[in-house]
Amino acid sequence: MKTLWQIAARDFTAWFRSPIGWWLAALVLCLDALQLHAVAIGTERRPSAAVLELFLLNAAVLTEVLVAFVALRLPIDEGHEAGALLLTSPVGEGSLVLGRFLGAFGYVAVVTLLSLHLPALILVNGKISFGHVATGYLGLLLVGAGGLAIASAAAAIARRPFGAALTTAGVLAGLELAHRLASIADLEHRPILRAIAPVFGRFTSFRQGLFQLSDVVFFVLLTYLGLRVATRALAGRREA
Amino acid sequence: MTPALATALGLAFVVLGELVLHASWPTYLGVGLCAVGATTRLARHRDALSFAHLGLLAALGLHGLSTERGLDLLGLAPGHLGERILGLAAPAALLLAGLATAFGERVAFVLRSVDAHDASVNARVRDAIYRGLSLGLALVFVVSLDVAARARDVRVDLSFLRVTEPSETSQRLVRALDGDVRAVLFYPEGHEVAARVRPYFDTLADASSHLKVERLDHALAPELAERLHVTSNGFLVLFEGEGEAIRSESVELGLDLASARPRLRTLDGRFQEAFARLTQPRREIALTVGHGERSHGGAEVDPAERLDRFVVALRRANIQVTTLGLAQGLAQEVPRGTPLVAVLGARDPFAPEEVETLLRFVHGGGRLLVLVDHEAEGGADALLAGLGLRLRPGVLASETSVVARDRDLSDRARVFASRFSDHPVVISARADAGRSAVVLHRGAALEEAPTEGVEVVFPVRTEENVWRDLDGDLTRDDDEPLETQRMLAAVTVRAPRASRVGRAVVIADGSFAGDDLLGYRGNFRVLGDALGWLLGDLGDDRPAIVGATTSEEDVPVEHAPEDERLWLWLGSLGVPLPLGIAGVVVALRRRRRRREGDA
């Protein structure tokens, strides 16, 4: 357990020891602010809850983009000294995967929570519920966790940074695309296709201010599955 | 053809037949190819991978049994437990066997150059199959839990969906009941929407023993539902009477919480409207037209001056709005039976014949509401003179008794008055003194012009810090003294031959009933009581004619003026900027350290 937290803390602080971590956070928050003003508030006279909903939807998409960038740092490269050391260290695959996941998730969570002042700006000329904001941000954190678990699996399988990022982006895009495909699919398959899309499907309740247990369970299960695949893939690499 | 290729092709055909073409021949072809793959593999090697192929074939068979034709073959009726078990087991078996075969085949392909009978190769293929099975089991576990979570879902709404408390107006409506009214919520037992609205109706039921509230399932009360013309659950029905004499009003609330949300937010207003239709007499108000009066809907150029809110409030009180122009006889006689005529902010003058008609109407016991602008082109003077009034020149302005909106000089013309007499026209506002004030935007002052048979009372006054701005600069000059100003008059006309007294209320602001000013509680209360006084329907035991509603309705985000926009931009970019600078600092430190290391 101690090793797990050490790995998590090392990975988390690594984001702030590098200028990329700060700039990536600044870029995402800047895009969040821009989308709030240009898209969510826009020029129309939208109700406050609709503005908040639109902001949360765009923020969730940006979280997935952030996750794809974070995936660049997740692979353990045996070509590098540090990567080889990690792979050959007497640390279990589970601890290794979970530690790295927690480190990355800490970074994504910090960036996400730093944007909390943006929905508060809606209060200047509108009216929002704090419960709605809280539910939306819980959803954003869960989207981040689910996406990072997929990124962990992609990193364990693809091994190279760009491969991991591309695989993560591809899987997330595929899952989101399933929601669009649902409209042209057979009636019986539509609910299934809609149910596997993280942002356009399962995040809907969060952005509407609804705490829906089944959607929380979905993201927890997605995270579990991603981490399990990552652990198995890493075990396979070590055995090889 | 290798077993792996045959199986892969076979699965592709099965997917094509089942999901794309919905035809049986690709499925049969696919199963056949999978059977070829499995038997070929089994003929060559009796190892774990061969059994994975056989498992896949068996899973396909299980899938076949779970289809309509398979169930017929097994003699299982729809809804039978066996059907449900097969429906769950078949996809799980397909997933497990498919992943195990795929993982095993992948390793077998990688090690194809090594002797297939080598024990270590077999062991690695077996391990891969176990990994596939393990992943498959994890997937089955995840999907099962997800399905179970959706079946036993819990949902908590943390957005602005609080069903409102009944407003004072609604409670007065209910308190005024003198006969029994039943409110039936058509919902199944334990329904989430019904659970949310029930406390609202319980509070109302506490206000009067004449209101009975109950929940009924549409399916369990078909006779009553048919009599009330309710076709399904998801409705609130208010009704009175029995048998043939039954009268009802229904309000659709919805069965799905998500779609019911907007309706629940405005439940109080919807209830008032339906309740008033059922229990209040239908009344009428005729709005004069043809003189640039303020109007409702999109016809009004300035949205703040639209009468939408006012018209909705009238509808909730079961008051029908009609128009009165030249075509309806405004130049000859107000149609018989018209209880109330309203002149709402005319911008163009009335013809002398029209003024005469309106004055004759009031002198004959009619009721008149006049909202007048000082900026109107003089046409109101004759009408006001007939009512014993005249407009004093200038716009009311103040430096202290103002309601700030734009936070500039124009706010000085947004004057409030909070000194009320005990006249019935301001009875509610007076009762709410300290919290209610009457707000005027570019309003004017009224003064009495003594006329025989006309009695004028000014029930609302400002503080002594308001001047009449004569030159339009909204800055007080020497000839603009600070005074108490009177902007509302209640007029009583006693004509010798009329059977009842005529009444008029004059307010010196044409936009007083507009959406902007009606947002102020004091204005709403005064206008409601004015209508009540004019229609002769006021009293503590009577419902307010135009009353406020409680609402959790969402507020549109107002677009800020330029200076506030700058503040918003700074507020939203204020966080990324320091983070970017921190990144630069970290980069510079790193470079310095690297240089020091090199040195």
PDB file of N, CA and C in Angstrom, chain A residues 149-233:
ATOM      1  N   ALA A 149      -8.692   5.434 -16.845  1.00  0.00           N
ATOM      2  CA  ALA A 149      -8.590   3.974 -16.757  1.00  0.00           C
ATOM      3  C   ALA A 149      -8.418   3.388 -18.158  1.00  0.00           C
ATOM      4  N   ILE A 150      -9.162   3.943 -19.125  1.00  0.00           N
ATOM      5  CA  ILE A 150      -8.988   3.501 -20.514  1.00  0.00           C
ATOM      6  C   ILE A 150      -7.574   3.855 -20.977  1.00  0.00           C
ATOM      7  N   ALA A 151      -7.100   5.049 -20.584  1.00  0.00           N
ATOM      8  CA  ALA A 151      -5.746   5.468 -20.957  1.00  0.00           C
ATOM      9  C   ALA A 151      -4.706   4.538 -20.331  1.00  0.00           C
ATOM     10  N   SER A 152      -4.963   4.092 -19.102  1.00  0.00           N
ATOM     11  CA  SER A 152      -4.025   3.164 -18.433  1.00  0.00           C
ATOM     12  C   SER A 152      -3.941   1.865 -19.214  1.00  0.00           C
ATOM     13  N   ALA A 153      -5.121   1.349 -19.637  1.00  0.00           N
ATOM     14  CA  ALA A 153      -5.137   0.109 -20.420  1.00  0.00           C
ATOM     15  C   ALA A 153      -4.434   0.318 -21.750  1.00  0.00           C
ATOM     16  N   ALA A 154      -4.711   1.467 -22.374  1.00  0.00           N
ATOM     17  CA  ALA A 154      -4.081   1.768 -23.668  1.00  0.00           C
ATOM     18  C   ALA A 154      -2.572   1.870 -23.508  1.00  0.00           C
ATOM     19  N   ALA A 155      -2.125   2.487 -22.392  1.00  0.00           N
ATOM     20  CA  ALA A 155      -0.690   2.655 -22.163  1.00  0.00           C
ATOM     21  C   ALA A 155      -0.020   1.304 -21.943  1.00  0.00           C
ATOM     22  N   ALA A 156      -0.719   0.402 -21.259  1.00  0.00           N
ATOM     23  CA  ALA A 156      -0.139  -0.927 -20.995  1.00  0.00           C
ATOM     24  C   ALA A 156      -0.065  -1.744 -22.281  1.00  0.00           C
ATOM     25  N   ILE A 157      -1.007  -1.529 -23.172  1.00  0.00           N
ATOM     26  CA  ILE A 157      -1.031  -2.313 -24.412  1.00  0.00           C
ATOM     27  C   ILE A 157      -0.136  -1.665 -25.473  1.00  0.00           C
ATOM     28  N   ALA A 158      -0.286  -0.342 -25.653  1.00  0.00           N
ATOM     29  CA  ALA A 158       0.431   0.329 -26.749  1.00  0.00           C
ATOM     30  C   ALA A 158       1.907   0.572 -26.424  1.00  0.00           C
ATOM     31  N   ARG A 159       2.252   0.737 -25.166  1.00  0.00           N
ATOM     32  CA  ARG A 159       3.611   0.897 -24.663  1.00  0.00           C
ATOM     33  C   ARG A 159       4.263   2.242 -25.007  1.00  0.00           C
ATOM     34  N   ARG A 160       3.940   2.837 -26.163  1.00  0.00           N
ATOM     35  CA  ARG A 160       4.577   4.100 -26.565  1.00  0.00           C
ATOM     36  C   ARG A 160       3.615   5.272 -26.293  1.00  0.00           C
ATOM     37  N   PRO A 161       4.164   6.463 -25.956  1.00  0.00           N
ATOM     38  CA  PRO A 161       3.284   7.597 -25.599  1.00  0.00           C
ATOM     39  C   PRO A 161       2.245   7.923 -26.661  1.00  0.00           C
ATOM     40  N   PHE A 162       2.688   8.075 -27.911  1.00  0.00           N
ATOM     41  CA  PHE A 162       1.717   8.479 -28.932  1.00  0.00           C
ATOM     42  C   PHE A 162       0.712   7.360 -29.212  1.00  0.00           C
ATOM     43  N   GLY A 163       1.194   6.131 -29.137  1.00  0.00           N
ATOM     44  CA  GLY A 163       0.290   4.988 -29.309  1.00  0.00           C
ATOM     45  C   GLY A 163      -0.781   4.992 -28.230  1.00  0.00           C
ATOM     46  N   ALA A 164      -0.336   5.268 -26.980  1.00  0.00           N
ATOM     47  CA  ALA A 164      -1.286   5.296 -25.855  1.00  0.00           C
ATOM     48  C   ALA A 164      -2.305   6.415 -26.038  1.00  0.00           C
ATOM     49  N   ALA A 165      -1.818   7.606 -26.413  1.00  0.00           N
ATOM     50  CA  ALA A 165      -2.722   8.750 -26.584  1.00  0.00           C
ATOM     51  C   ALA A 165      -3.716   8.495 -27.721  1.00  0.00           C
ATOM     52  N   LEU A 166      -3.186   7.946 -28.830  1.00  0.00           N
ATOM     53  CA  LEU A 166      -4.065   7.691 -29.977  1.00  0.00           C
ATOM     54  C   LEU A 166      -5.098   6.613 -29.651  1.00  0.00           C
ATOM     55  N   THR A 167      -4.628   5.549 -28.963  1.00  0.00           N
ATOM     56  CA  THR A 167      -5.564   4.479 -28.595  1.00  0.00           C
ATOM     57  C   THR A 167      -6.642   5.021 -27.654  1.00  0.00           C
ATOM     58  N   THR A 168      -6.224   5.821 -26.660  1.00  0.00           N
ATOM     59  CA  THR A 168      -7.194   6.403 -25.725  1.00  0.00           C
ATOM     60  C   THR A 168      -8.217   7.250 -26.475  1.00  0.00           C
ATOM     61  N   ALA A 169      -7.692   8.138 -27.336  1.00  0.00           N
ATOM     62  CA  ALA A 169      -8.598   9.013 -28.095  1.00  0.00           C
ATOM     63  C   ALA A 169      -9.525   8.183 -28.978  1.00  0.00           C
ATOM     64  N   GLY A 170      -8.972   7.131 -29.586  1.00  0.00           N
ATOM     65  CA  GLY A 170      -9.769   6.281 -30.469  1.00  0.00           C
ATOM     66  C   GLY A 170     -10.878   5.559 -29.718  1.00  0.00           C
ATOM     67  N   VAL A 171     -10.523   4.979 -28.565  1.00  0.00           N
ATOM     68  CA  VAL A 171     -11.538   4.246 -27.782  1.00  0.00           C
ATOM     69  C   VAL A 171     -12.623   5.210 -27.293  1.00  0.00           C
ATOM     70  N   LEU A 172     -12.196   6.364 -26.754  1.00  0.00           N
ATOM     71  CA  LEU A 172     -13.184   7.330 -26.258  1.00  0.00           C
ATOM     72  C   LEU A 172     -14.067   7.840 -27.390  1.00  0.00           C
ATOM     73  N   ALA A 173     -13.435   8.127 -28.536  1.00  0.00           N
ATOM     74  CA  ALA A 173     -14.225   8.602 -29.682  1.00  0.00           C
ATOM     75  C   ALA A 173     -15.197   7.521 -30.138  1.00  0.00           C
ATOM     76  N   GLY A 174     -14.735   6.263 -30.142  1.00  0.00           N
ATOM     77  CA  GLY A 174     -15.597   5.152 -30.535  1.00  0.00           C
ATOM     78  C   GLY A 174     -16.801   5.015 -29.622  1.00  0.00           C
ATOM     79  N   LEU A 175     -16.530   5.137 -28.303  1.00  0.00           N
ATOM     80  CA  LEU A 175     -17.633   5.032 -27.339  1.00  0.00           C
ATOM     81  C   LEU A 175     -18.623   6.183 -27.510  1.00  0.00           C
ATOM     82  N   GLU A 176     -18.098   7.390 -27.735  1.00  0.00           N
ATOM     83  CA  GLU A 176     -18.996   8.540 -27.925  1.00  0.00           C
ATOM     84  C   GLU A 176     -19.771   8.411 -29.239  1.00  0.00           C
ATOM     85  N   LEU A 177     -19.076   7.870 -30.241  1.00  0.00           N
ATOM     86  CA  LEU A 177     -19.720   7.704 -31.550  1.00  0.00           C
ATOM     87  C   LEU A 177     -20.897   6.728 -31.465  1.00  0.00           C
ATOM     88  N   ALA A 178     -20.773   5.776 -30.524  1.00  0.00           N
ATOM     89  CA  ALA A 178     -21.853   4.792 -30.354  1.00  0.00           C
ATOM     90  C   ALA A 178     -23.171   5.495 -30.076  1.00  0.00           C
ATOM     91  N   HIS A 179     -23.086   6.616 -29.339  1.00  0.00           N
ATOM     92  CA  HIS A 179     -24.307   7.362 -29.027  1.00  0.00           C
ATOM     93  C   HIS A 179     -24.940   7.924 -30.293  1.00  0.00           C
ATOM     94  N   ARG A 180     -24.086   8.393 -31.212  1.00  0.00           N
ATOM     95  CA  ARG A 180     -24.602   8.927 -32.481  1.00  0.00           C
ATOM     96  C   ARG A 180     -25.153   7.790 -33.349  1.00  0.00           C
ATOM     97  N   LEU A 181     -24.465   6.647 -33.296  1.00  0.00           N
ATOM     98  CA  LEU A 181     -24.894   5.514 -34.116  1.00  0.00           C
ATOM     99  C   LEU A 181     -26.262   4.993 -33.664  1.00  0.00           C
ATOM    100  N   ALA A 182     -26.553   5.223 -32.393  1.00  0.00           N
ATOM    101  CA  ALA A 182     -27.815   4.699 -31.848  1.00  0.00           C
ATOM    102  C   ALA A 182     -29.020   5.181 -32.645  1.00  0.00           C
ATOM    103  N   SER A 183     -28.917   6.396 -33.174  1.00  0.00           N
ATOM    104  CA  SER A 183     -30.085   6.948 -33.878  1.00  0.00           C
ATOM    105  C   SER A 183     -30.371   6.199 -35.177  1.00  0.00           C
ATOM    106  N   ILE A 184     -29.369   5.497 -35.722  1.00  0.00           N
ATOM    107  CA  ILE A 184     -29.628   4.761 -36.961  1.00  0.00           C
ATOM    108  C   ILE A 184     -29.628   3.239 -36.736  1.00  0.00           C
ATOM    109  N   ALA A 185     -29.418   2.836 -35.477  1.00  0.00           N
ATOM    110  CA  ALA A 185     -29.373   1.399 -35.182  1.00  0.00           C
ATOM    111  C   ALA A 185     -30.780   0.836 -34.975  1.00  0.00           C
ATOM    112  N   ASP A 186     -30.853  -0.501 -34.864  1.00  0.00           N
ATOM    113  CA  ASP A 186     -32.150  -1.132 -34.581  1.00  0.00           C
ATOM    114  C   ASP A 186     -32.659  -0.677 -33.219  1.00  0.00           C
ATOM    115  N   LEU A 187     -33.960  -0.701 -33.075  1.00  0.00           N
ATOM    116  CA  LEU A 187     -34.571  -0.234 -31.821  1.00  0.00           C
ATOM    117  C   LEU A 187     -34.004  -0.942 -30.603  1.00  0.00           C
ATOM    118  N   GLU A 188     -33.812  -2.287 -30.733  1.00  0.00           N
ATOM    119  CA  GLU A 188     -33.387  -3.064 -29.555  1.00  0.00           C
ATOM    120  C   GLU A 188     -31.940  -2.765 -29.150  1.00  0.00           C
ATOM    121  N   HIS A 189     -31.133  -2.296 -30.132  1.00  0.00           N
ATOM    122  CA  HIS A 189     -29.730  -2.019 -29.812  1.00  0.00           C
ATOM    123  C   HIS A 189     -29.476  -0.579 -29.375  1.00  0.00           C
ATOM    124  N   ARG A 190     -30.469   0.269 -29.589  1.00  0.00           N
ATOM    125  CA  ARG A 190     -30.266   1.688 -29.277  1.00  0.00           C
ATOM    126  C   ARG A 190     -29.909   1.950 -27.810  1.00  0.00           C
ATOM    127  N   PRO A 191     -30.652   1.358 -26.862  1.00  0.00           N
ATOM    128  CA  PRO A 191     -30.305   1.634 -25.454  1.00  0.00           C
ATOM    129  C   PRO A 191     -28.888   1.192 -25.109  1.00  0.00           C
ATOM    130  N   ILE A 192     -28.460   0.077 -25.714  1.00  0.00           N
ATOM    131  CA  ILE A 192     -27.113  -0.421 -25.406  1.00  0.00           C
ATOM    132  C   ILE A 192     -26.075   0.564 -25.931  1.00  0.00           C
ATOM    133  N   LEU A 193     -26.276   1.027 -27.156  1.00  0.00           N
ATOM    134  CA  LEU A 193     -25.310   1.950 -27.753  1.00  0.00           C
ATOM    135  C   LEU A 193     -25.272   3.265 -26.974  1.00  0.00           C
ATOM    136  N   ARG A 194     -26.437   3.713 -26.537  1.00  0.00           N
ATOM    137  CA  ARG A 194     -26.474   4.986 -25.793  1.00  0.00           C
ATOM    138  C   ARG A 194     -25.843   4.813 -24.409  1.00  0.00           C
ATOM    139  N   ALA A 195     -25.986   3.593 -23.880  1.00  0.00           N
ATOM    140  CA  ALA A 195     -25.524   3.362 -22.499  1.00  0.00           C
ATOM    141  C   ALA A 195     -24.014   3.259 -22.391  1.00  0.00           C
ATOM    142  N   ILE A 196     -23.308   3.099 -23.515  1.00  0.00           N
ATOM    143  CA  ILE A 196     -21.848   2.952 -23.391  1.00  0.00           C
ATOM    144  C   ILE A 196     -21.104   4.246 -23.701  1.00  0.00           C
ATOM    145  N   ALA A 197     -21.824   5.291 -24.084  1.00  0.00           N
ATOM    146  CA  ALA A 197     -21.156   6.564 -24.372  1.00  0.00           C
ATOM    147  C   ALA A 197     -20.949   7.331 -23.071  1.00  0.00           C
ATOM    148  N   PRO A 198     -19.703   7.563 -22.663  1.00  0.00           N
ATOM    149  CA  PRO A 198     -19.488   8.209 -21.365  1.00  0.00           C
ATOM    150  C   PRO A 198     -20.062   9.620 -21.295  1.00  0.00           C
ATOM    151  N   VAL A 199     -19.692  10.489 -22.222  1.00  0.00           N
ATOM    152  CA  VAL A 199     -20.120  11.888 -22.097  1.00  0.00           C
ATOM    153  C   VAL A 199     -21.526  12.105 -22.639  1.00  0.00           C
ATOM    154  N   PHE A 200     -21.762  11.681 -23.890  1.00  0.00           N
ATOM    155  CA  PHE A 200     -23.058  11.982 -24.509  1.00  0.00           C
ATOM    156  C   PHE A 200     -24.177  11.072 -23.980  1.00  0.00           C
ATOM    157  N   GLY A 201     -23.810   9.951 -23.363  1.00  0.00           N
ATOM    158  CA  GLY A 201     -24.817   9.055 -22.813  1.00  0.00           C
ATOM    159  C   GLY A 201     -24.928   9.183 -21.305  1.00  0.00           C
ATOM    160  N   ARG A 202     -23.898   8.701 -20.599  1.00  0.00           N
ATOM    161  CA  ARG A 202     -24.018   8.564 -19.146  1.00  0.00           C
ATOM    162  C   ARG A 202     -23.755   9.851 -18.374  1.00  0.00           C
ATOM    163  N   PHE A 203     -23.161  10.838 -19.006  1.00  0.00           N
ATOM    164  CA  PHE A 203     -22.901  12.097 -18.307  1.00  0.00           C
ATOM    165  C   PHE A 203     -24.147  12.994 -18.304  1.00  0.00           C
ATOM    166  N   THR A 204     -25.136  12.615 -19.141  1.00  0.00           N
ATOM    167  CA  THR A 204     -26.326  13.461 -19.305  1.00  0.00           C
ATOM    168  C   THR A 204     -26.989  13.780 -17.964  1.00  0.00           C
ATOM    169  N   SER A 205     -27.156  12.764 -17.126  1.00  0.00           N
ATOM    170  CA  SER A 205     -27.827  13.008 -15.841  1.00  0.00           C
ATOM    171  C   SER A 205     -27.019  13.994 -14.999  1.00  0.00           C
ATOM    172  N   PHE A 206     -25.690  13.856 -14.996  1.00  0.00           N
ATOM    173  CA  PHE A 206     -24.861  14.746 -14.177  1.00  0.00           C
ATOM    174  C   PHE A 206     -25.001  16.193 -14.649  1.00  0.00           C
ATOM    175  N   ARG A 207     -24.996  16.379 -15.977  1.00  0.00           N
ATOM    176  CA  ARG A 207     -25.050  17.768 -16.445  1.00  0.00           C
ATOM    177  C   ARG A 207     -26.435  18.371 -16.232  1.00  0.00           C
ATOM    178  N   GLN A 208     -27.432  17.516 -16.038  1.00  0.00           N
ATOM    179  CA  GLN A 208     -28.771  18.036 -15.750  1.00  0.00           C
ATOM    180  C   GLN A 208     -28.997  18.254 -14.254  1.00  0.00           C
ATOM    181  N   GLY A 209     -27.979  17.947 -13.470  1.00  0.00           N
ATOM    182  CA  GLY A 209     -28.119  18.123 -12.025  1.00  0.00           C
ATOM    183  C   GLY A 209     -28.789  16.955 -11.333  1.00  0.00           C
ATOM    184  N   LEU A 210     -28.825  15.798 -12.022  1.00  0.00           N
ATOM    185  CA  LEU A 210     -29.427  14.608 -11.426  1.00  0.00           C
ATOM    186  C   LEU A 210     -28.326  13.669 -10.942  1.00  0.00           C
ATOM    187  N   PHE A 211     -28.393  13.305  -9.690  1.00  0.00           N
ATOM    188  CA  PHE A 211     -27.476  12.278  -9.197  1.00  0.00           C
ATOM    189  C   PHE A 211     -28.151  10.936  -9.442  1.00  0.00           C
ATOM    190  N   GLN A 212     -27.617  10.195 -10.419  1.00  0.00           N
ATOM    191  CA  GLN A 212     -28.237   8.921 -10.791  1.00  0.00           C
ATOM    192  C   GLN A 212     -27.256   7.797 -10.476  1.00  0.00           C
ATOM    193  N   LEU A 213     -27.654   6.939  -9.564  1.00  0.00           N
ATOM    194  CA  LEU A 213     -26.747   5.902  -9.069  1.00  0.00           C
ATOM    195  C   LEU A 213     -26.216   5.024 -10.198  1.00  0.00           C
ATOM    196  N   SER A 214     -27.071   4.663 -11.157  1.00  0.00           N
ATOM    197  CA  SER A 214     -26.636   3.755 -12.227  1.00  0.00           C
ATOM    198  C   SER A 214     -25.508   4.381 -13.046  1.00  0.00           C
ATOM    199  N   ASP A 215     -25.526   5.702 -13.207  1.00  0.00           N
ATOM    200  CA  ASP A 215     -24.471   6.350 -13.970  1.00  0.00           C
ATOM    201  C   ASP A 215     -23.161   6.416 -13.177  1.00  0.00           C
ATOM    202  N   VAL A 216     -23.292   6.601 -11.868  1.00  0.00           N
ATOM    203  CA  VAL A 216     -22.090   6.557 -11.021  1.00  0.00           C
ATOM    204  C   VAL A 216     -21.479   5.156 -11.104  1.00  0.00           C
ATOM    205  N   VAL A 217     -22.358   4.152 -11.009  1.00  0.00           N
ATOM    206  CA  VAL A 217     -21.896   2.755 -11.078  1.00  0.00           C
ATOM    207  C   VAL A 217     -21.208   2.503 -12.428  1.00  0.00           C
ATOM    208  N   PHE A 218     -21.781   3.041 -13.511  1.00  0.00           N
ATOM    209  CA  PHE A 218     -21.178   2.844 -14.832  1.00  0.00           C
ATOM    210  C   PHE A 218     -19.737   3.345 -14.848  1.00  0.00           C
ATOM    211  N   PHE A 219     -19.512   4.558 -14.357  1.00  0.00           N
ATOM    212  CA  PHE A 219     -18.161   5.114 -14.414  1.00  0.00           C
ATOM    213  C   PHE A 219     -17.201   4.352 -13.497  1.00  0.00           C
ATOM    214  N   VAL A 220     -17.713   3.933 -12.347  1.00  0.00           N
ATOM    215  CA  VAL A 220     -16.858   3.138 -11.434  1.00  0.00           C
ATOM    216  C   VAL A 220     -16.480   1.823 -12.119  1.00  0.00           C
ATOM    217  N   LEU A 221     -17.471   1.197 -12.771  1.00  0.00           N
ATOM    218  CA  LEU A 221     -17.199  -0.078 -13.452  1.00  0.00           C
ATOM    219  C   LEU A 221     -16.256   0.108 -14.644  1.00  0.00           C
ATOM    220  N   LEU A 222     -16.445   1.222 -15.352  1.00  0.00           N
ATOM    221  CA  LEU A 222     -15.557   1.514 -16.486  1.00  0.00           C
ATOM    222  C   LEU A 222     -14.123   1.666 -15.993  1.00  0.00           C
ATOM    223  N   THR A 223     -13.991   2.357 -14.878  1.00  0.00           N
ATOM    224  CA  THR A 223     -12.667   2.554 -14.284  1.00  0.00           C
ATOM    225  C   THR A 223     -12.076   1.209 -13.860  1.00  0.00           C
ATOM    226  N   TYR A 224     -12.905   0.401 -13.208  1.00  0.00           N
ATOM    227  CA  TYR A 224     -12.443  -0.917 -12.759  1.00  0.00           C
ATOM    228  C   TYR A 224     -11.982  -1.757 -13.948  1.00  0.00           C
ATOM    229  N   LEU A 225     -12.805  -1.768 -15.004  1.00  0.00           N
ATOM    230  CA  LEU A 225     -12.492  -2.594 -16.171  1.00  0.00           C
ATOM    231  C   LEU A 225     -11.199  -2.141 -16.823  1.00  0.00           C
ATOM    232  N   GLY A 226     -11.059  -0.821 -16.993  1.00  0.00           N
ATOM    233  CA  GLY A 226      -9.850  -0.273 -17.610  1.00  0.00           C
ATOM    234  C   GLY A 226      -8.610  -0.644 -16.810  1.00  0.00           C
ATOM    235  N   LEU A 227      -8.709  -0.504 -15.488  1.00  0.00           N
ATOM    236  CA  LEU A 227      -7.548  -0.798 -14.641  1.00  0.00           C
ATOM    237  C   LEU A 227      -7.240  -2.298 -14.639  1.00  0.00           C
ATOM    238  N   ARG A 228      -8.294  -3.091 -14.726  1.00  0.00           N
ATOM    239  CA  ARG A 228      -8.093  -4.554 -14.745  1.00  0.00           C
ATOM    240  C   ARG A 228      -7.390  -4.967 -16.047  1.00  0.00           C
ATOM    241  N   VAL A 229      -7.838  -4.399 -17.152  1.00  0.00           N
ATOM    242  CA  VAL A 229      -7.191  -4.701 -18.440  1.00  0.00           C
ATOM    243  C   VAL A 229      -5.733  -4.243 -18.397  1.00  0.00           C
ATOM    244  N   ALA A 230      -5.518  -3.055 -17.830  1.00  0.00           N
ATOM    245  CA  ALA A 230      -4.147  -2.531 -17.736  1.00  0.00           C
ATOM    246  C   ALA A 230      -3.273  -3.465 -16.908  1.00  0.00           C
ATOM    247  N   THR A 231      -3.824  -3.937 -15.789  1.00  0.00           N
ATOM    248  CA  THR A 231      -3.057  -4.827 -14.906  1.00  0.00           C
ATOM    249  C   THR A 231      -2.703  -6.132 -15.633  1.00  0.00           C
ATOM    250  N   ARG A 232      -3.695  -6.715 -16.330  1.00  0.00           N
ATOM    251  CA  ARG A 232      -3.450  -7.974 -17.047  1.00  0.00           C
ATOM    252  C   ARG A 232      -2.421  -7.771 -18.154  1.00  0.00           C
ATOM    253  N   ALA A 233      -2.559  -6.629 -18.866  1.00  0.00           N
ATOM    254  CA  ALA A 233      -1.623  -6.379 -19.970  1.00  0.00           C
ATOM    255  C   ALA A 233      -0.208  -6.186 -19.443  1.00  0.00           C
TER     256      ALA A 233
END
